[in-house]
XYZ file of C-alpha atoms in Angstrom:
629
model
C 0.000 0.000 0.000
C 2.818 2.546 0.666
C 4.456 1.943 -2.636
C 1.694 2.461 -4.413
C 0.493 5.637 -2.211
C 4.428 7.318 -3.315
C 4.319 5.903 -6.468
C 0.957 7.746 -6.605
C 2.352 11.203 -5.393
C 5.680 10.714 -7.427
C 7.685 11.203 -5.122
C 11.255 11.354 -6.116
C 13.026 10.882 -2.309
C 11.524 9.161 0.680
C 12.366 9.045 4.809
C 10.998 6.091 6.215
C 10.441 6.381 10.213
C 10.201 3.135 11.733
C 11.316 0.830 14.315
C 11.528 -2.814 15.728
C 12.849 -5.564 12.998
C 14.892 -4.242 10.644
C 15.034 -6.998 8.512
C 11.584 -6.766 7.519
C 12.101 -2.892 7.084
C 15.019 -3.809 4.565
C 12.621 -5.780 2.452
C 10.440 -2.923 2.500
C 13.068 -0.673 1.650
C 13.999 -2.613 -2.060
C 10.876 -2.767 -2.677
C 10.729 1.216 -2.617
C 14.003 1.023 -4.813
C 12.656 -1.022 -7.298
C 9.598 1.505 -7.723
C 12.585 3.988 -8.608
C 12.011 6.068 -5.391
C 15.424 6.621 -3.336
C 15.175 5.806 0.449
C 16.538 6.859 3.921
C 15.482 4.627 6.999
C 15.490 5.966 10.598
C 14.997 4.218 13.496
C 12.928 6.044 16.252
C 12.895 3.752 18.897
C 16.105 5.420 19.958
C 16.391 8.290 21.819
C 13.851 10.755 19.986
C 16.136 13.753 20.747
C 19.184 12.439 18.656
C 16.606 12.544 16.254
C 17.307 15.399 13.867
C 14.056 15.926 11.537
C 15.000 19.034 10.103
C 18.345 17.260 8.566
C 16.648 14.113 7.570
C 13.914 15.315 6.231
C 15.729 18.507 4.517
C 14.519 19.192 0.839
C 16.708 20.620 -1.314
C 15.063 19.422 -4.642
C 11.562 18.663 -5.075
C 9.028 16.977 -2.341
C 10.268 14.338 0.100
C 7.807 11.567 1.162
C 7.546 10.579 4.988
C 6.751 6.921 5.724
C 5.989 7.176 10.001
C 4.919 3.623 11.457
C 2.491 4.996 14.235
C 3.319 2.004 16.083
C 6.507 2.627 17.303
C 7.023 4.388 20.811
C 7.968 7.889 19.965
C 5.905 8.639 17.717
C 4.349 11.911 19.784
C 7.583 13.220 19.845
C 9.034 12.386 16.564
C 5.320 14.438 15.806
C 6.131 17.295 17.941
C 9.116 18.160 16.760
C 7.981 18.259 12.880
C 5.099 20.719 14.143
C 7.769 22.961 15.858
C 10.449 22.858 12.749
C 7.010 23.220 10.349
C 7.362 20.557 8.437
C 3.818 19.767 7.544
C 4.241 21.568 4.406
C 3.225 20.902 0.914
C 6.852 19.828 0.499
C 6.216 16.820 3.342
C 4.055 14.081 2.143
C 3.177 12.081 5.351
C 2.078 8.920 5.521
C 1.220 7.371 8.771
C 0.389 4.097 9.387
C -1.747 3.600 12.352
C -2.881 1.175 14.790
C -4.588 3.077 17.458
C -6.549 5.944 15.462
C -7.811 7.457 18.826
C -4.391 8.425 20.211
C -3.229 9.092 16.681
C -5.792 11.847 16.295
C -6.574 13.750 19.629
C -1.957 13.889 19.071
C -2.718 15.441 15.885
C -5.485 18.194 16.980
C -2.018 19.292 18.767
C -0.197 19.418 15.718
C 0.509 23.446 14.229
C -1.451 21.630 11.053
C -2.922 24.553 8.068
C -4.244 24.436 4.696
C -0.908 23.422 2.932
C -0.631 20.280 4.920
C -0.289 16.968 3.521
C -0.618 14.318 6.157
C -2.734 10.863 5.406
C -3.398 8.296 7.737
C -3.662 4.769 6.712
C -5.801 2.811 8.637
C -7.432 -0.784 8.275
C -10.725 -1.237 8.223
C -11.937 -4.378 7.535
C -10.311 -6.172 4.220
C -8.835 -3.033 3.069
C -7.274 0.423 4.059
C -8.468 3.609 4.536
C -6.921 6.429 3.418
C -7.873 9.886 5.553
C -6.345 13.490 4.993
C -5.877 15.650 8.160
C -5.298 19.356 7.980
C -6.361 22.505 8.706
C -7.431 26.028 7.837
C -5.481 27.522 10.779
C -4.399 26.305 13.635
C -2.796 29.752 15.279
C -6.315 31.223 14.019
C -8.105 28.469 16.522
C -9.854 26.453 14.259
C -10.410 22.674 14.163
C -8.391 19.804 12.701
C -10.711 18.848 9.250
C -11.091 15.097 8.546
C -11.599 14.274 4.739
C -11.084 10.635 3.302
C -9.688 10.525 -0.029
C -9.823 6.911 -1.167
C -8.627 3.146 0.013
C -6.694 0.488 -0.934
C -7.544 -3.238 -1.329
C -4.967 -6.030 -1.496
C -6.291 -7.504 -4.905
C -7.821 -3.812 -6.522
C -5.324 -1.877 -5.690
C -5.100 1.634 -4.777
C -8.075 4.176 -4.931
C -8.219 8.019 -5.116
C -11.169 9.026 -4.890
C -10.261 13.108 -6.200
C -7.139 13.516 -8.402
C -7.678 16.809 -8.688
C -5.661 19.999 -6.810
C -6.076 19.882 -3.560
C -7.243 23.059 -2.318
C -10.584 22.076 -5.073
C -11.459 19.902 -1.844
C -10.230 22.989 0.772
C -12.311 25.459 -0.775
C -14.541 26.949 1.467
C -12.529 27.991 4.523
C -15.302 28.390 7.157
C -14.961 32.246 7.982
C -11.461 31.768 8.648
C -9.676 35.156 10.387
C -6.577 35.834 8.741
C -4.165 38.929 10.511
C -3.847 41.630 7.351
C -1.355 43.907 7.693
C -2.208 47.333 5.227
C -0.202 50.601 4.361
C -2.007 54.027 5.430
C -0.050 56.893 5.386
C -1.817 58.344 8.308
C -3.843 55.970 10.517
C -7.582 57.024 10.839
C -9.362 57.281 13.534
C -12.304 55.213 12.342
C -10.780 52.860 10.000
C -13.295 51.698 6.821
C -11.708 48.881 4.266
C -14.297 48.938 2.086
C -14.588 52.839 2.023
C -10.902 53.161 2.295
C -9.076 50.451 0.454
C -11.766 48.740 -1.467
C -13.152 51.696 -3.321
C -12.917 52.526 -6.619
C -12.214 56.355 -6.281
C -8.655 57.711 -4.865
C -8.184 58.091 -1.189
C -6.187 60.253 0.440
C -2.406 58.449 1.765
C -3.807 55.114 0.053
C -1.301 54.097 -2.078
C -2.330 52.341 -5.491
C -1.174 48.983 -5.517
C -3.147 48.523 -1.982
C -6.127 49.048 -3.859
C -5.408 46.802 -6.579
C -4.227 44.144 -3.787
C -7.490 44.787 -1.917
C -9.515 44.321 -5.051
C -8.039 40.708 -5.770
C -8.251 39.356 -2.271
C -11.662 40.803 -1.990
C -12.519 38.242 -5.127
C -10.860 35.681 -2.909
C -12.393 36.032 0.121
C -15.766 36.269 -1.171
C -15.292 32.608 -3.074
C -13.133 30.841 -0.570
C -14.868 32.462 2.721
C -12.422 33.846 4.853
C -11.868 37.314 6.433
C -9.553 39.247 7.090
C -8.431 41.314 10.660
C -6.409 44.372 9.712
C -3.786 45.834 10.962
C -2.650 49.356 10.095
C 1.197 50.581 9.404
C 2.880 53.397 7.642
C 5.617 51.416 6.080
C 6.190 48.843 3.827
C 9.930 48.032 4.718
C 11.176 48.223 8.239
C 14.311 46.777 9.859
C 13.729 43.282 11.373
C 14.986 44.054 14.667
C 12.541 44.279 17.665
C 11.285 47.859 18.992
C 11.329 49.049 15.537
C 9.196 50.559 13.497
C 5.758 49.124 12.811
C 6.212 48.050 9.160
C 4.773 45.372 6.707
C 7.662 43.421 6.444
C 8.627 43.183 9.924
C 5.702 42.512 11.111
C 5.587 39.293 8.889
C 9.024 38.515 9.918
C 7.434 38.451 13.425
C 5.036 35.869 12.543
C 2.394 39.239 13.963
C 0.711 38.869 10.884
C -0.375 36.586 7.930
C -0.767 38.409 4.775
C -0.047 41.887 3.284
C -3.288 43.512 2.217
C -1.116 45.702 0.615
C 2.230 44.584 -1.974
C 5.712 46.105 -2.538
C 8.536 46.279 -4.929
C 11.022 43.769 -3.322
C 15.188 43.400 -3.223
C 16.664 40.087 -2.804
C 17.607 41.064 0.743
C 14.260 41.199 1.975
C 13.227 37.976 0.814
C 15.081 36.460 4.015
C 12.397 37.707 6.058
C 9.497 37.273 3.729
C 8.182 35.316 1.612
C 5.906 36.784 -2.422
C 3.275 35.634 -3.781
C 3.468 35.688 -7.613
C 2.191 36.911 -10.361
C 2.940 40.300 -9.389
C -0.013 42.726 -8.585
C 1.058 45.451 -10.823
C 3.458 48.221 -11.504
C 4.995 50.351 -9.274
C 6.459 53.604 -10.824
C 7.014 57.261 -9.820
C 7.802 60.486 -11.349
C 8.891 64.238 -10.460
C 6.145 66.659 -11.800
C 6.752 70.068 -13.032
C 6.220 73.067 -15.363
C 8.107 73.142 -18.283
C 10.943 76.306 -18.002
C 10.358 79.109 -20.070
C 12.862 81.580 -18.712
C 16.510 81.479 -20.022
C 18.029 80.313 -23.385
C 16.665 76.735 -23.192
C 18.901 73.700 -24.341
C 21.367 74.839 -27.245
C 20.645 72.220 -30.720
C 22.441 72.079 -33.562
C 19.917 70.321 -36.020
C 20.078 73.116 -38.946
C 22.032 71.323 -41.183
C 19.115 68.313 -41.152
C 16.970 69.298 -43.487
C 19.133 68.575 -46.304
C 20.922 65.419 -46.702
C 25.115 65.792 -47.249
C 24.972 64.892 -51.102
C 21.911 67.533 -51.488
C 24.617 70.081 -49.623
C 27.448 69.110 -51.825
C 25.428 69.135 -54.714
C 24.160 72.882 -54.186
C 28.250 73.949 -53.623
C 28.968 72.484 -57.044
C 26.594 74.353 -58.529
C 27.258 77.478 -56.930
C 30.807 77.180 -57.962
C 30.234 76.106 -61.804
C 27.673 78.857 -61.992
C 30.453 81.374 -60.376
C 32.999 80.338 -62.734
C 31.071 80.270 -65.841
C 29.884 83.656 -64.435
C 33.154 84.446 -64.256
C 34.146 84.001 -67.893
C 31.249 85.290 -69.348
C 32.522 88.943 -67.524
C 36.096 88.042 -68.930
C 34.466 88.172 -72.326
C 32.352 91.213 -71.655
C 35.895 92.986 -70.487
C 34.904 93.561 -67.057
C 37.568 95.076 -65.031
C 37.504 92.478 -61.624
C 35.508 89.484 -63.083
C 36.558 87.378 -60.060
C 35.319 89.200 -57.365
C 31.770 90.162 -59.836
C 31.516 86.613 -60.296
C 31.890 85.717 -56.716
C 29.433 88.695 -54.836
C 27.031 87.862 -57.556
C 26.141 84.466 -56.929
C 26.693 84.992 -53.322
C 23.870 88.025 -53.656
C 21.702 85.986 -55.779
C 21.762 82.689 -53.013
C 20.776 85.636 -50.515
C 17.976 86.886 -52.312
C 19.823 90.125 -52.801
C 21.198 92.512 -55.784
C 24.702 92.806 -56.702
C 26.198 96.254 -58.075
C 30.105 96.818 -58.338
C 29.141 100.696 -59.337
C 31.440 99.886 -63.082
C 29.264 101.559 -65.669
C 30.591 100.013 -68.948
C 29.606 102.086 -71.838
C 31.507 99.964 -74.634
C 29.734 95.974 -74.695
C 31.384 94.241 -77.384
C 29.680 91.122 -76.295
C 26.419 90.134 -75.268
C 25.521 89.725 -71.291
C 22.894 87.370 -71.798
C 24.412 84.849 -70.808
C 25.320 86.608 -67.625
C 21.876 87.030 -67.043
C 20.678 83.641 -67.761
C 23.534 82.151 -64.869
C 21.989 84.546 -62.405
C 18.514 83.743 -63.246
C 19.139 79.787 -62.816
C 21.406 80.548 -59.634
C 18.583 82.528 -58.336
C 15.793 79.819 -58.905
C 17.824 77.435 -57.554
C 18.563 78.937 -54.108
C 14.957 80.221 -53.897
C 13.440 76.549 -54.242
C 16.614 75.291 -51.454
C 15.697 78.262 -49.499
C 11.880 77.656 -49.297
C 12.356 73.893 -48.891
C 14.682 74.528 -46.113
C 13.111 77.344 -44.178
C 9.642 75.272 -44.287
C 11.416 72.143 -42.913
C 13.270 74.039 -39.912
C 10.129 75.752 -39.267
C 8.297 72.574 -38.682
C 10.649 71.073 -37.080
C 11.363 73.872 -34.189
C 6.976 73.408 -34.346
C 7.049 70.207 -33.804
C 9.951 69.336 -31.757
C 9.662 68.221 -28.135
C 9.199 70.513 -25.493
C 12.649 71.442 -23.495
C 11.894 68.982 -20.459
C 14.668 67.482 -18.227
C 15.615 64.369 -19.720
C 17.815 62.585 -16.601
C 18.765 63.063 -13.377
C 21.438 65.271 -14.093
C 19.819 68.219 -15.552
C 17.482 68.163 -12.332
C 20.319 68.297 -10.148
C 21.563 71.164 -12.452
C 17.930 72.905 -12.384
C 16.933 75.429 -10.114
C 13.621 73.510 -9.021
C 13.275 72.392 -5.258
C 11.932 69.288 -4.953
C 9.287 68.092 -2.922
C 8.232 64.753 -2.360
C 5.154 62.917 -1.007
C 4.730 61.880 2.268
C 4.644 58.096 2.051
C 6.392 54.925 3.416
C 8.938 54.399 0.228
C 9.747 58.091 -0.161
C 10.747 58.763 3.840
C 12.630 55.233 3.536
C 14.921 56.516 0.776
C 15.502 60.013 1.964
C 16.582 58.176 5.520
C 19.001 56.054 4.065
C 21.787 57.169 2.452
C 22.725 54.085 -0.436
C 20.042 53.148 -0.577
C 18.681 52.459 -4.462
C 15.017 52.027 -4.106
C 14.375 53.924 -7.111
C 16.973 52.773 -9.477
C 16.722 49.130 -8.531
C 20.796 48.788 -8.967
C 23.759 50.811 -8.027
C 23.257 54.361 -8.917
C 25.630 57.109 -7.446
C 23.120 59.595 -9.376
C 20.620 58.502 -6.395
C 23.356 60.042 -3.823
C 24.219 63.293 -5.537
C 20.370 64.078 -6.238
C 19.870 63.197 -2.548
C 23.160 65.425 -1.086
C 22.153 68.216 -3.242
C 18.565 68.467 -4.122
C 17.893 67.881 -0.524
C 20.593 67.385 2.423
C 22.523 70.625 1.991
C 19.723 72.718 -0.421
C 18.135 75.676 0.910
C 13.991 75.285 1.392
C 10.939 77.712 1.393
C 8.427 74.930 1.699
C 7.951 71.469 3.566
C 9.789 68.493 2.177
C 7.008 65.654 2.392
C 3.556 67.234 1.290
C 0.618 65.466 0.605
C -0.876 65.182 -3.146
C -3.396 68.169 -2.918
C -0.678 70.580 -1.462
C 2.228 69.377 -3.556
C 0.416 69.834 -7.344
C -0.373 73.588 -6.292
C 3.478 73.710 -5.491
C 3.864 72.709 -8.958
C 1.997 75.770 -10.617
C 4.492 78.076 -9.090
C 7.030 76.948 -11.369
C 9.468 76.595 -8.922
C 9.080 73.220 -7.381
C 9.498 69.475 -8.902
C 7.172 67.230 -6.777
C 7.651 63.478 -6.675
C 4.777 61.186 -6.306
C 2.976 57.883 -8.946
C 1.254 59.054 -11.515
C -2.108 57.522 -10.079
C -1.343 59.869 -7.220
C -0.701 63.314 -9.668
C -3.617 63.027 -11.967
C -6.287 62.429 -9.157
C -5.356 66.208 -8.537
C -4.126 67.437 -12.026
C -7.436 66.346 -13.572
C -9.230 68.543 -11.542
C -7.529 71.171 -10.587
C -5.215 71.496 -13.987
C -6.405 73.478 -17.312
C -5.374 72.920 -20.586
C -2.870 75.412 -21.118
C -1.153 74.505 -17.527
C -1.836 70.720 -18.905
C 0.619 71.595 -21.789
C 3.220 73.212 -19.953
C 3.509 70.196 -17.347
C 6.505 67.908 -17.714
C 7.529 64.932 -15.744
C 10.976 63.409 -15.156
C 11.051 59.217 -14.828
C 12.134 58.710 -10.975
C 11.353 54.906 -10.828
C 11.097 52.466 -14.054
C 8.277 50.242 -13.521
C 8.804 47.993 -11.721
C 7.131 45.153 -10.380
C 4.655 44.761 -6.857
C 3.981 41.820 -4.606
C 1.639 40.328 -2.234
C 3.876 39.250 1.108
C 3.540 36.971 3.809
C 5.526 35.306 6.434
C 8.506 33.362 5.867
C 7.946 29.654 4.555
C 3.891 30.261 5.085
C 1.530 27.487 5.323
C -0.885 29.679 2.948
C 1.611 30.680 0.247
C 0.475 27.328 -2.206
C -2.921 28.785 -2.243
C -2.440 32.343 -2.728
C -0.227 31.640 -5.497
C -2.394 29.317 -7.009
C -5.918 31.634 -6.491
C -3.638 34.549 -7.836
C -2.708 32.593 -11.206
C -6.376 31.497 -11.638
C -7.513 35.368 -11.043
C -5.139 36.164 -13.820
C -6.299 33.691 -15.960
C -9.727 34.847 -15.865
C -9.151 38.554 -16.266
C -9.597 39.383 -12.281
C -6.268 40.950 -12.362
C -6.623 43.201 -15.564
C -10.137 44.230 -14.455
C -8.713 45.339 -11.014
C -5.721 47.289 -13.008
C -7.961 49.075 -14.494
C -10.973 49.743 -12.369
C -8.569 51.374 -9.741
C -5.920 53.348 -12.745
C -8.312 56.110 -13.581
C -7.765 58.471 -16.522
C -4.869 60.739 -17.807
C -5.605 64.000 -18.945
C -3.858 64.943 -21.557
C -2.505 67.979 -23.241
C -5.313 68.817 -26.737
C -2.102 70.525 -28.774
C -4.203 73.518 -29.331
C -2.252 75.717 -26.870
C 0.995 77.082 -29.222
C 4.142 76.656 -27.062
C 6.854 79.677 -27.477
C 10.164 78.505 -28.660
C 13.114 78.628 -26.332
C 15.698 80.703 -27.658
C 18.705 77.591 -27.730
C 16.069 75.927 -30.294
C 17.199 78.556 -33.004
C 20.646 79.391 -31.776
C 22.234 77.975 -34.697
C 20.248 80.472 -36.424
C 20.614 83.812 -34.147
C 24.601 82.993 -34.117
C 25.063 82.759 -37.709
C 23.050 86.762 -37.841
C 24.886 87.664 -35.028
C 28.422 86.382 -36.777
C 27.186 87.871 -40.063
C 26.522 91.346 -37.875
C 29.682 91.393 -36.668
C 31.201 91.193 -40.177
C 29.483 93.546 -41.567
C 30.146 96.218 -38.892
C 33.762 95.067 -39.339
C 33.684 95.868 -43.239
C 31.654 99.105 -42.906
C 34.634 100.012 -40.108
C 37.550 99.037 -42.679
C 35.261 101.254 -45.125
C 34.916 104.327 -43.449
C 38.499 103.804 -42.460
C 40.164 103.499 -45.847
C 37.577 106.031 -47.034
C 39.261 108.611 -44.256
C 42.586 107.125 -45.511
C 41.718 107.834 -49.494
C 40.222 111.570 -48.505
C 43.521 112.366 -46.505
C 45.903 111.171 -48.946
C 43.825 113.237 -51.544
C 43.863 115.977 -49.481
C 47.629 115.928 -49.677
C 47.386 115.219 -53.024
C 46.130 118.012 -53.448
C 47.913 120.262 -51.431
C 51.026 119.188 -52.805
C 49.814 119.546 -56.341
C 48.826 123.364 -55.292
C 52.476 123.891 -53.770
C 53.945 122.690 -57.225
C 51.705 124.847 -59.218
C 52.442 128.250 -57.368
C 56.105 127.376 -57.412
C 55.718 127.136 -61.265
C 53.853 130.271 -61.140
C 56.448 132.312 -59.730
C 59.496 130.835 -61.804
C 57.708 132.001 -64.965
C 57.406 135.142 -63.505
C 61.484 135.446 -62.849
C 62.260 134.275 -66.337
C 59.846 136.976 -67.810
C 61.313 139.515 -66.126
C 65.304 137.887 -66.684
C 64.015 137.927 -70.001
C 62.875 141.569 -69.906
């Protein structure tokens, strides 16, 4: 009957508890070998304190079956000490054979037995055996041991299961079992409502939402699977394990205070030593620092006026600039013109500016034709009209379109004059508490120090540093403050409170990736099988989606009809190539006046000299006349 009971379970290892001869026991012991199951005999008849359970039974790879011969004189002991090491698990398949089922069962009402407990006594009755599976729905909780029978086994018809199905299918209805909830409210109320408070639909002031969404799938579960649930309030999720601290979700698991988070968490491998998830996540846990976009100050400098046109487009357009200029060129050769170089060159480069060229020669003998003169700077000044109009229209759209000049990282909020604010929950006091501590990156990040040093340590404040939603969003309108808080949080308040113009201007800096929230409970606990389990199912029938979004709520959006001034860095490619151009052509009008002043000086000397020579010539004539005379 035992071989076939493991060989039903498929059971991989086996610890058989026995006693008296142990040459029968060998012959039992092949026959468990032979049936491909591997097997570890201890004798109990010895001293049941030698007696090391949590070695011999120790499960480092799949289940372990337990094979306990009730007859043997220790068996309340060898019982006792697998309720104090808990292993009546769903790791621990137990199979006891008994002879006296009265004892047998007032020693197992003793027995810290729950609903992941796999213990089946075999008794005979009659001709065959009966099999009958003990557990129960909570033992700390004070309820009673259930009895179920689940099949028999007859010498010639073998073994008999009655139910092959899951388990918990047959521990369904939990008779109003009181489980000890453990919930995150930023400040605890005087008269606390769940179903007002965490249950609801609407936002709630310091309810955080992923306790919601948590609330809203084990609501679905306790209403099928009838159990309740006794809360208990804190105002953290993640507190230190060591006593007198305090009050937090995880600690008070780690405690064994309390069952079951009504409430879930992002978690870091560290933690899982005191606590134990239940998977698939409950959703998404991510944060961001709101704020009004800046529109004081040059903005961020780009260099994206070159895009419009493609490096062969550019190279082409030079080409033909410079064949037009030197065909220009020789056509003013022909025609005789005194400087056909420089005509040539401040032609074209008029003509590409939209602008008129005269170099003030008036030539009154053409021995050749200038049409073709004319006909280069007609085709030159298509040309650069069509590039001109192509280009202007695609950097217009562009600077229309482009993004608006938000902070992109970390850095340029630690660079930005904004004082940040954060909201007064559990996570946020945790982080600004401890310095290294990465609950926002998830890894490593020395960014997380500098923004903390600072944006906060050693930065000067006007307001508060934790403020609650409703008084953090008005911060925001000042343009002054960057105030961190989920999303869910922001647009309860933006929505209302926001319109669209200020809706527009609103930007939002990534604090946390999402990241991923779970249900906790204590460490190795009896009701983690069936929370996964119920959890899966819930997502497999939608519960989990539906909950998502029931509790997400909208997210108003900016309608694009508000224009948006450009920053000034959005066109300084632009504004530097006037300015540059301004310069040079107060530098040429300088060297202009200045050679002008030069020319009129030397002329005037000219001049004078010229005079000086002519009165000098003057009065020799006069001499000579009179020599003469």
């Amino acid at each position: 009957m035992s071989t076939a009971y493991f060989r039903h379970k498929r059971a991989p290892h086996l610890a058989y508890l026995t006693c008296k001869s142990r040459y029968d026991h060998g012959k039992s012991t092949k026959n468990f070998i032979v049936n491909g199951m591997r097997v570890s005999v201890t004798f109990i008849d010895e001293d049941p304190q030698t007696t090391q359970l949590d070695r011999i039974l120790v499960r480092e790879k799949g289940p372990v079956g337990v094979l306990l011969n009730a007859g043997c004189p220790n068996v309340p002991s060898i019982l006792q000490q697998a309720s104090r090491h808990s292993l009546f698990d769903a790791m621990h398949m137990w199979l006891i054979l008994d002879s006296a089922d009265a004892v047998l069962e007032m020693e197992l009402q003793q027995l810290n037995l729950s609903v992941n407990a796999d213990v089946v006594v075999a008794r005979s009755v009659g001709t065959y055996i009966e099999l009958i599976d003990y557990f129960n729905y909570g033992k700390i909780q004070g309820n009673s041991l259930e009895i179920i029978t689940i099949g028999k086994w007859h010498p010639k018809k073998g073994l008999s299961i009655t139910s092959n199905r899951f388990k918990y299918y047959d521990r369904w209805n939990f008779n109003n079992l009181t489980l000890r909830a453990v919930t995150v409210i930023l400040d605890k109320p005087t008269n606390f409502r769940p179903t007002e408070m965490l249950s609801s639909v609407g936002y709630s002031a310091g309810v955080a939402v992923m306790t919601k969404i948590a609330t809203q799938q084990l609501d679905v579960l306790k209403e099928k699977h009838n159990f309740r649930f006794n809360y208990t309030i804190a105002g953290r999720w993640i507190g230190s394990p060591e006593r007198n601290s305090t009050l937090a979700v995880t600690n008070s698991l780690y405690w064994r205070e309390q069952d079951i988070s009504c409430t879930c968490a992002r978690i870091f491998p560290q933690w899982l030593n005191w606590v134990d998830v239940f998977y698939p996540p409950t959703t998404k846990l991510e944060t961001k620092f709101y704020y009004l976009i800046l529109d004081k100050g040059v903005g961020k400098y780009e260099n994206r006026f070159l895009s419009p046109l493609s490096p062969g487009v550019w190279r082409c357009a030079i080409a033909a600039v410079v064949a037009c200029g030197v065909l220009l060129a020789a056509a003013a050769m022909l025609e005789r013109h005194s400087e056909p170089g420089s005509y040539a060159f401040f032609s074209v480069f008029a003509v590409i500016c939209q602008q008129a060229f005269e170099d003030g020669i008036i030539m009154f003998e053409e021995t050749f034709s200038s049409q073709g003169r004319r006909l280069i700077l007609t085709v030159v000044g298509i040309t650069s009209m069509l590039l001109y109009n192509y280009y202007t229209s695609s950097v217009v759209s562009w600077l229309l379109s482009a993004a608006a000049p938000t902070l992109q990282d970390l850095d340029a909020l630690v660079a930005s004059d904004l004082e940040l604010v954060f909201e007064d929950i559990g996570y946020s006091r945790q982080w600004l508490d401890n310095p290294g501590f990465y609950y926002f990156s998830g890894f490593k990040n020395p960014k997380e120090d500098i923004l903390r040093e600072r944006k906060v340590t050693r930065a000067k404040r006007s307001v508060k540093l934790l403020q609650d939603a409703e008084a953090g969003i008005q911060l925001i309108r000042s343009g002054e403050y960057a105030y961190h808080t989920e999303p869910y949080t922001a647009y309860q308040v933006i929505s209302r409170t926001f319109d669209d113009r200020a809706l527009c201007e609103l930007g939002a800096l990534q604090m946390m990736r999402p990241a991923s929230v779970y249900i906790m409970a204590q460490k190795n606990s009896p009701y983690k099988e069936f929370f996964v389990w119920s959890l899966l199912r819930l997502l497999e029938r939608g519960h989990t989606s539906a909950a998502r979004a029931r509790v997400s709520g909208s997210t108003p959006m900016c309608s694009g009809r508000t224009p948006r001034a450009l920053a000034l860095g959005q066109a300084a490619p632009a504004f530097a190539v006037l300015g540059l151009a301004s310069i040079l052509a107060v530098v040429i009008l300088a060297c202009e006046i200045i050679h002008h002043r030069y020319n009129n000086i030397i002329m005037k000397k000219q001049v004078a000299i010229d005079g000086g020579r002519r009165g000098w010539s003057a009065r020799a004539g006069v001499g000579h006349t009179k020599t003469i005379k």
